[in-house]
Each structure stands twice: as structure tokens, then as C-alpha cells.
Amino acid sequence: MTASPAPELGSLAGIAASVRAGERSARAVLAVSLDRVRELEGDLHCFNEVTVEAAEADADAVDRMVRAGLDPGPLAGVPVALKDNLCTVGIPTTCSSKILAGWLPPYDATVVSRLRDAGAVAIGKTNLDEFAMGSSTENSAFGPTRNPWDLGRVPGGSSGGSAAAVAAGMVPLAFGSDTGGSIRQPAALCGIVGVKPTYGVVSRYGLIAFASSLDQIGPFATTVADAALGLEVIAGHDPMDSTSLDRPAPSLLATLDEGVSGLRVGIVADFLSAGSECGDAVVAAAEALAAAGAKVDQVRIPELLLGLPAYYVIAPAEASSNLSRYDGVRYGLRVDGPDAETMNARTRGEGFGAEVKRRIMMGTYALSAGYYDAYYGQAQKARTLVIRAFEAAYRDFDVLLTPTTPSVAFPFGSKVDDPIEMYMCDLCSIPSSLAGHPAASVPFALSPEGLPIGVQVLAPALGEAVMMRVAASLEAAAPREARGPVTP
Amino acid sequence: MTGYETVVGLEVHCELATATKLFCGCRNAFGDEPNTNVCPVCLGLPGSLPVVNRRAVELALRIGAALNCKAQRSIFHRKNYFYPDMPKDYQISQYDEPINVDGWLELPDGSRVGVERAHMEEDTGKTTHVGGGGRIHEAGYSLVDYNRAGVPLVEIVSRPDIRSAAQARAYVDELRSILVATGASDGRMEEGSLRVDANVSVRPAGATEYGTRCEVKNLNSLRSLERAIDYEVARQIELLEAGERVSQETRHWDEGDSSTHSMRSKEEANDYRYFPEPDLTPLVPDVALLTAAAEGVGAMPAERRHRLSNLLAAGSELATRRDGSTDQVVTVVDLGLDELVHGAVAAGADPRLALARAANEAAANPDAAKLLDPMAFAALLKMESSGQLSATQSKEVLAELMSKGGDPGQIARRLGYEQMDNASLGSMVDEVIAANPQEWRRYREGDDKVAQFLLGQVMKSSKGRANGKLVAEAFAFRRDA
């Protein structure tokens, strides 16, 4: 089956401008969004929960502000979707896990508060691989999300619900978290823009942790400009997160149209496997940038290939600790037992899915006495090598280009029985995560079977502005039909 | 038992007296309604993150400085284990890069105990197991109070330099004084602000290798600490004497049956899977932090003992004294009355008398004594030294001075402690001589014992107002005349 272009919701700036001017009500914008959700949610399963009443109340609040002559903010009336690992007061936040089903956080994530303060209207919580562990949303305890480009294929993961919701035109903006590629990979597979910011640019307070040293929240949108605005709104120092950088939010929109003339662009040759359609797209993207005035060259950074194995030690190690708290004592699922230890074991045994258990066990092993140096210690050294290799490369280049993913969206079930094959999806996205650098995926081409292909732009720490300029140039050069929104 | 040497190292957990918890803004208070001082962070709710309380870092550095430690760049680790009173099922603690290392503490007897480290960590919640004798495995159910979860702790780890139960007690006592003196802790063992675990081993006298140690927990008072170490030492010696081996394990002190019981062996010990806490950044003791930590901190007890001791006899070491002033110095410093003594001496009071009155009479009511005006205290002591007041009278005036305040001269007059004029003292002495002719004869023949009797008679008829020194002089004058 093939997808067809969907009606455009308009740019975020356009929506916000019309709502601020009182030309359209936030309530009317919301209605369009909710209609689209009603139309497609049955096919796609993007959401764990659509919060119609809360969204209507938020939209009404925006409209009241406009009527009172107050400015609701730069995202006035913009419907947004939130990955279901972002805490929302009084709204179930589950991480798509049985162990947290029905849990009602008593507080909002910093990102959620900032979106509300900017006038955005959250319409619901999107599906994900359980605790953000996966690359297909097939690990959700509540069933997978489908790719609007082809309902027989995965949307990618772990932020598959947010990516599919934007790709299907349900919302013009959604948020996910990226630990090793969980924003960029689904963005690529769904033909939209996804951005992972520099570690520390966006507060993690209220993001349910997977791997704390890697997790970072970022936006999904159909255009680079919309993603840039979404990021500007959520970025900036937060005293509640010790790893939050003490600097103002980056200004991205102001320089977005400055072009790439004179920029040095490196194609990471190590990720261009011969004859792959994703590699071909990168070569084409580089040619487009060269045509726009960039200096393009190939660069070999073999250390980046150390990223994947290092990541699959570090991330599970942190996860094994982060997920200890789901013990049945204070919240979430409890499966009773004759004593505390048994209750604990039964709760975790029944509450967690197979992939989460696999990673908890891998991480526990990697941190165990006698194995720590050989696994966790060694992985940290590899992480350092990746960082140093990037440093060297960025002496010669302003940005680097790679495929976002090794392949286009794959059919359901095709990788679930082979964890290593599934982990390989993150090959190109993991190095920036380990380094804490920003990276963006931009839809650039269609495969022969009509599936979107993303190109990844990498930049050094805090290089978001240059990265987004390059992304905008790629977007300008890409065929319109390579990006969403689409109707399945 | 002879032939063996006791080796003890102590781990002391000290709750810091901060207004708020280590990683969140919740109140740090003892005794509040359970689970009222909690928030998403100290409950470990999903998505919450820790932020270090700067004041706690300052107090930790202050403790380190008081223990002569080196402050260094430090990081936090996660110590992973499952327990219902651990909200996150890991404890944020410092591991191989602690904030304070390599210090020492001097005990009143002059001995030094090395301090390996004094690191920061968060406290756990408090579990009450209901039914089954209060142990988790047999309990019908358990109640958890998270008010204590996240309270800042500093764990002070001594080197195995302690050689007896009594020295262990002295170490904790001294440490407690230091913690209170720094303002870092209230030092209350009974409220759990100070918790002690003892690593105990024995070895044949003269051996250089350490024996196998046991960690003894549940030491809720200085008395339990001392008794538990004595018990554990005896138990281990008995094992060795019987040709058995001491096995490395954690043991629980039971106050009820006055013995230690095995809790878990080395093999059963948790693998804590320590790794650097990714939610926190390193702590660097920069100038601003060190300055804030040092602000308002006075001298530590050991130094104060030296200073006080030096008042009595310049240069003489406290530990070598044999005149009983050692205990007085320790008491006065312990109660924080040393400034009073220094003040009084500066105002002209006799150092020995000032120390004695502070250590004995003033110590009976230390809170009031701390409020004493050193000038008034000095004035009183001078009245006593000059014979204007008897020792008994001086103590009475001091008691009133502490309870009501005022001027010692006026108090003495109001109590009728006017200096007895020489004429009335003389006639009182003459009356006593007339009434006790035999005793007077024996006194004149040089019987010293009877001198006390005659003095007592004068004191009696003067109702304690007579100055003993002057009375003695009056008798001597009449004898020699």
C-alpha cells in the first residue's frame, strides 16, 4: 500500500500567529487535530491516551488569554503530542509498560510546563517501546504503532508514537526522547524532522529515565523551522536538573535561512555501505549542499563504530539502576507475595517486558563485581575514544553527514527475534548520543518502494544553530514527496 | 584477655543539621508525622532528579576540616540494592572519590585515631516491621516512613587504629563533640543523628597482620558500643583459642541478651554495583565553597583543651597531669564553658579556681552558665580568692548568679554574706576557745586534727559566713601570740 499527501496544518508560526491575532481559536485548531486523530488512530495506534478534555480546557485557556489581550506565547494554540515517558500531572504516564500502567504523576516535566507556558495544547501521550528501549515500538506493552507510510511497517522507535502522529498530520509538533537514536530513527522512518539536542540543553526533569547520561528530549515536526521553534521553546537552564547547562536557550530560527555557503561538510565514509539506498541519499544530500556553496569532503572516523557496543553496555548499565525503583512498594503494579523480596521479584517479573528484562540483566551483569572493569569500564573508554574522534573531525568540519538509519522502515516482526539486528538500527545515531552532541534527521529521499529516507546532520556540542541551517538547506533541496504528513 | 590485641575501626554516620534534605527542598526534621516531608525527588518518583544541597556540601567540608582531612574533587556514585526504605532502590553515596580524605582525630588522652575518609551520602527511609519480632522476613507487614529518605549524611570512616572498647567510646565521644562544635550535627545518638558501626578484630599481641573482622551493627548508645566491642572481642578470642576461625560477617548487637548475632556472611553480602551517578556533576571544593564552609567555625575541642590546659601551667601537656585538672578541662570544653573560663581569667580571676567552679558548680547548669557574664564570674571568683567570701558562700552566690543574674557583690550582701569584720570574727574565735578549753590545749600542743574541729565550730556559729582561711589565721595568731 502507499500513502498519499495529507492536508497541511500550516506552520507552527502560522498557527500561533492566527491564534494570537484572534483569527482562529485554539479550540478550532484543536478540533482539526482531534478529528484527524479520530480518523486515523484506529489504524495507527499512536497514542496511549488522548486527553480530549484536558486539551479542550487548555485550548479554552489560550482563547481566554487572547480575548483578554494577553499573549499566550509562541506556540499559541498549537496541538502537541507528548511521548508517554514525560510526566504529566494527573494524566497517566506509563512508559508503555505494565509496571506503570495507570500511574498518575503528581508533577509535570519541565518540558511540559514550558510548552504550556508557550501556549501549546497537549492532546495526549504517545506510544513508545517500553521504557524507550527499542527501535520499532513493537516493545510497547500496549501494542505497536504503525507507520503511516505503510501500515505493515514499523514507525521506528522508541518514540514511534510521536513520530507517526506528526507524520500522519494528527499534530504539527510532538516530543520524544532520544537515548541512542529514539527521536532520529523514527523521524527518518516516518519522513519527518527529528532533533536530538546537545546533552544538557533541554531539562530532563520529569522525563522518566532510561539511561541518564544519554537521555535527551527533542522535537518532531514536518519542517526544520517547526522543529527549531519547538526546540527553542523547551530549551534552556532548569535548576531542577543538575546536568542542565547554565546557558540560555539557543536561538535557531534567526539564522535558519543563512544557507551553507562556506560551511565545511564531512561525509562520514564509515557509515556509507556500498549500494545502500540510505548511503546513496547521503551522497545526494552532500551534492545538494555543495551546490548551495558548502565545501564537501569525505572523512573516515572508524572509532565511531565503537559506539554501538559501548552504548549497549553503558545504556543497559544505567537502565538497570534507573529501573530498580519499580519494585511494587510505592506506585505502579504490585504483585503480592509472602514477603517483600518475593513481591518485588513477582512485580518485576510480570511488570516488565522481555526487552526491558534483557537490558536490566545485561546492565546488572556489566556492573557486577569482577566484571565492571571489563565491561562498564571498557565501554567508558570506548566512549572517550568516540568523543576524541569527533573532536578531531570537527577541527576540519563544521558538520558531518551520515545516514540516520541503515535501512528504511521494516515490516513488523522482521527483527523482533534478533536483538542484535534490532540494535543495529542505532548504528549511525549512537555516536552523537555518547558524545552528547546534537544531531538531526531530515527527510531527504524516497526509496524505490516509496518509503522515506532520512539524512542525519551531526554537529559538535552546542552546534544546534549551524546544524539546523544545514538541515534547512537539505530540506530545501529534498523532494516534497519525501516528507510527511501523509494519509495512510 | 592477655596475649591478644583488639583492633577496631569505626564507621560513624552523622546526619547533617541542614534545613532541607540533600537532593530536594523537603524539610530535614526528626519526629514529624510520617511521610509529610516528602516530594517527587526524595520519594524517587519516576522522572525526578537530584540537585545537591550546597549547605550540606559546606557542612561536609567543615567536618572534614575539623578532622584534619584533605578536601578534594569528589563525585557521587549509586549504591544499588533493593530494600523497601530505599525510594530509588539505590543510594546516592560517595565511593572511590570522596569529598574528605586522610585526616585524624585527637582524643583527650592525647592519642590519635586516623580518619580514612568522611564522605557524603543520603539517608534511607525508616521501616517498621510489624509482627514477626520486627525482622523483615517474619513480619506480617511493614510500614515505611520516607521523611528520613534523602536526609544528608556524612559517613566518617576511621582507620583501624582503635585498640580497646574504651578508646572506641572516647573516639565517638570526641567525634560527637567535634560535630556539635562545627554546627554540622546535633550529635544525638538517641534520635539516630549519630549512628555507629564497629569493625572488630583481634590478633595475637605483636602480630602485624590484621585478624578477620566482623562488622557490628545496631549500636545505639556509647554504652552499647563499649559492651558490644567487649563481647565481640571475647567471642573472637574464644573462637581462636578453640582453634576455630573467625568468619567475616556482619553481626547485630542485641541489647537484650547482651550478645552479637550473625546477620549475613561475606558470601551473602550484596554486590552493590557501584557506578558514577549520571544525574549529578562533580563537586569541586573551590574557594567560595571552602570559605563558606569555614565561616563561623570556632576551634575544635582538642585545640580548646590545649588552650585551657595552657592557662593552668604554660606548656604542660594535659595528658601528663596528675592533679585532677584533666577531667575538669575535658568537662569544661565538653560543655562549652571554656570561653567563660578564659574570659574570667582575662579579667583577673585565678585560673585554677575559675576552672574548678566552671567544671563543678557551673557545669550543674551548663545552659545558664553559658549565659554568664565572664566579668561577673571573675568578680565573684576574686571575692572568693581574697577571702571576702567563703567557698560555700561563693557557690551560693554563683548559683543565684546563674539562675537570676545580677551583680555578685549585691547578691552576697543580700544573702547576708557581708564580709565579717575582724572584730566579730575575733570575738567568735574567742568564744569557741573559751567553750572548748581541752581542744584548744591540744591545738596549742600541735594536734592538727583538732584544728579542723575548732574551725568547724566557728563556721557553725557564723552559719558559714566566716572565711575559713581568715579563721585559721585567727587561731594561729592566738596560738603564736
Short mmCIF file of C-alpha atoms in Angstrom, two decimals, chain A residues 132-298:
data_model
loop_
_atom_site.label_atom_id
_atom_site.label_comp_id
_atom_site.label_asym_id
_atom_site.label_seq_id
_atom_site.Cartn_x
_atom_site.Cartn_y
_atom_site.Cartn_z
CA ALA A 132 12.15 3.77 25.46
CA MET A 133 14.03 0.55 24.81
CA GLY A 134 13.64 -0.41 21.20
CA SER A 135 13.64 0.76 17.61
CA SER A 136 10.17 -0.19 16.40
CA THR A 137 7.56 0.40 19.18
CA GLU A 138 6.99 -3.33 18.99
CA ASN A 139 8.16 -3.46 22.61
CA SER A 140 5.17 -1.46 23.83
CA ALA A 141 3.08 -3.36 26.38
CA PHE A 142 0.03 -1.80 24.74
CA GLY A 143 0.64 -2.88 21.14
CA PRO A 144 2.76 -1.39 18.37
CA THR A 145 2.30 1.86 16.48
CA ARG A 146 2.04 1.57 12.68
CA ASN A 147 3.90 3.62 10.14
CA PRO A 148 1.50 5.95 8.27
CA TRP A 149 3.58 5.45 5.10
CA ASP A 150 2.89 1.72 5.19
CA LEU A 151 0.71 0.17 7.86
CA GLY A 152 2.62 -3.09 7.52
CA ARG A 153 5.81 -1.46 8.68
CA VAL A 154 7.14 -0.12 11.93
CA PRO A 155 7.37 3.62 12.56
CA GLY A 156 10.73 3.15 14.25
CA GLY A 157 11.33 3.73 17.91
CA SER A 158 11.41 4.22 20.62
CA SER A 159 9.43 7.45 20.04
CA GLY A 160 7.33 5.76 17.32
CA GLY A 161 4.01 7.15 18.53
CA SER A 162 5.17 10.77 18.43
CA ALA A 163 6.80 10.32 15.01
CA ALA A 164 3.77 8.62 13.49
CA ALA A 165 1.39 11.22 14.96
CA VAL A 166 3.30 14.02 13.25
CA ALA A 167 3.80 12.01 10.06
CA ALA A 168 0.06 11.35 9.87
CA GLY A 169 -0.80 15.02 10.39
CA MET A 170 -2.51 14.48 13.74
CA VAL A 171 -0.32 17.14 15.35
CA PRO A 172 2.18 19.53 13.79
CA LEU A 173 4.60 19.09 16.70
CA ALA A 174 5.41 16.25 19.02
CA PHE A 175 8.10 15.46 21.56
CA GLY A 176 10.13 12.39 22.19
CA SER A 177 13.26 11.33 23.98
CA ASP A 178 16.45 10.17 22.34
CA THR A 179 18.93 7.94 24.14
CA GLY A 180 20.66 6.30 21.20
CA GLY A 181 18.51 7.44 18.30
CA SER A 182 14.94 7.25 19.60
CA ILE A 183 13.97 10.58 18.00
CA ARG A 184 16.10 10.49 14.85
CA GLN A 185 15.46 6.92 13.78
CA PRO A 186 11.62 7.11 13.90
CA ALA A 187 11.77 10.57 12.31
CA ALA A 188 13.71 9.05 9.41
CA LEU A 189 11.38 6.08 9.11
CA CYS A 190 8.33 8.35 9.15
CA GLY A 191 9.61 11.03 6.77
CA ILE A 192 9.72 13.92 9.21
CA VAL A 193 12.30 16.06 11.01
CA GLY A 194 13.58 14.92 14.39
CA VAL A 195 16.16 16.69 16.54
CA LYS A 196 18.25 15.46 19.46
CA PRO A 197 19.77 18.49 21.15
CA THR A 198 23.13 18.74 22.89
CA TYR A 199 23.02 16.89 26.22
CA GLY A 200 22.02 19.44 28.84
CA VAL A 201 20.26 21.89 26.52
CA VAL A 202 16.82 20.55 27.48
CA SER A 203 15.90 19.71 31.07
CA ARG A 204 15.36 16.04 31.80
CA TYR A 205 13.30 16.79 34.90
CA GLY A 206 10.15 14.73 34.55
CA LEU A 207 11.49 12.56 31.75
CA ILE A 208 11.34 9.00 33.06
CA ALA A 209 14.92 7.85 32.85
CA PHE A 210 16.22 5.11 30.60
CA ALA A 211 19.94 5.95 30.54
CA SER A 212 20.54 9.20 32.37
CA SER A 213 23.86 10.15 30.79
CA LEU A 214 22.35 9.82 27.30
CA ASP A 215 18.65 10.73 27.53
CA GLN A 216 17.65 13.99 25.90
CA ILE A 217 14.25 15.36 24.89
CA GLY A 218 13.68 16.80 21.43
CA PRO A 219 11.03 17.75 18.87
CA PHE A 220 9.40 16.10 15.86
CA ALA A 221 7.89 18.27 13.13
CA THR A 222 7.31 18.14 9.41
CA THR A 223 9.65 21.06 8.72
CA VAL A 224 13.03 22.16 10.02
CA ALA A 225 11.64 25.56 11.01
CA ASP A 226 8.90 23.99 13.11
CA ALA A 227 11.38 21.66 14.80
CA ALA A 228 13.62 24.66 15.51
CA LEU A 229 10.77 26.58 17.13
CA GLY A 230 9.76 23.53 19.16
CA LEU A 231 13.31 23.19 20.43
CA GLU A 232 13.68 26.88 21.25
CA VAL A 233 10.60 26.70 23.46
CA ILE A 234 11.71 23.72 25.56
CA ALA A 235 15.43 24.53 25.80
CA GLY A 236 17.23 26.49 28.49
CA HIS A 237 18.59 26.03 32.00
CA ASP A 238 16.48 24.29 34.63
CA PRO A 239 17.65 24.33 38.27
CA MET A 240 15.82 21.03 38.82
CA ASP A 241 18.27 19.19 36.55
CA SER A 242 21.91 19.26 37.68
CA THR A 243 23.06 18.26 34.20
CA SER A 244 21.14 21.10 32.58
CA LEU A 245 23.57 23.59 31.03
CA ASP A 246 23.56 27.01 32.66
CA ARG A 247 23.01 28.96 29.47
CA PRO A 248 20.04 30.46 27.65
CA ALA A 249 18.09 28.51 25.03
CA PRO A 250 19.82 28.57 21.64
CA SER A 251 18.49 30.93 19.02
CA LEU A 252 17.86 28.80 15.94
CA LEU A 253 15.18 30.44 13.82
CA ALA A 254 17.08 33.68 13.46
CA THR A 255 19.86 32.07 11.42
CA LEU A 256 17.91 29.26 9.80
CA ASP A 257 17.91 30.80 6.32
CA GLU A 258 21.54 31.86 6.23
CA GLY A 259 22.47 28.99 3.96
CA VAL A 260 25.55 26.79 3.92
CA SER A 261 27.91 28.81 1.81
CA GLY A 262 31.47 28.28 3.04
CA LEU A 263 30.50 25.63 5.61
CA ARG A 264 32.74 22.57 5.73
CA VAL A 265 30.65 19.41 5.47
CA GLY A 266 32.13 15.95 6.11
CA ILE A 267 30.54 12.77 4.84
CA VAL A 268 31.34 10.02 7.32
CA ALA A 269 32.54 7.34 4.93
CA ASP A 270 32.44 4.61 7.58
CA PHE A 271 28.64 4.65 7.51
CA LEU A 272 28.23 4.52 3.71
CA SER A 273 27.83 0.85 2.99
CA ALA A 274 28.04 0.36 -0.76
CA GLY A 275 24.84 0.22 -2.72
CA SER A 276 22.57 1.05 0.22
CA GLU A 277 19.75 3.42 -0.57
CA CYS A 278 20.32 5.27 2.70
CA GLY A 279 24.01 5.79 1.85
CA ASP A 280 23.07 6.98 -1.62
CA ALA A 281 20.79 9.58 -0.09
CA VAL A 282 23.68 10.95 1.95
CA VAL A 283 25.83 11.29 -1.16
CA ALA A 284 22.97 13.09 -2.90
CA ALA A 285 22.48 15.32 0.13
CA ALA A 286 26.16 16.22 0.11
CA GLU A 287 25.95 17.12 -3.55
CA ALA A 288 22.98 19.37 -2.82
CA LEU A 289 24.93 21.14 -0.08
CA ALA A 290 27.93 21.53 -2.39
CA ALA A 291 25.64 23.06 -4.96
CA ALA A 292 24.49 25.50 -2.27
CA GLY A 293 28.08 26.58 -1.63
CA ALA A 294 29.33 24.20 1.07
CA LYS A 295 32.75 22.61 0.92
CA VAL A 296 32.13 18.90 1.00
CA ASP A 297 34.61 16.14 1.66
CA GLN A 298 34.65 12.57 2.86
#
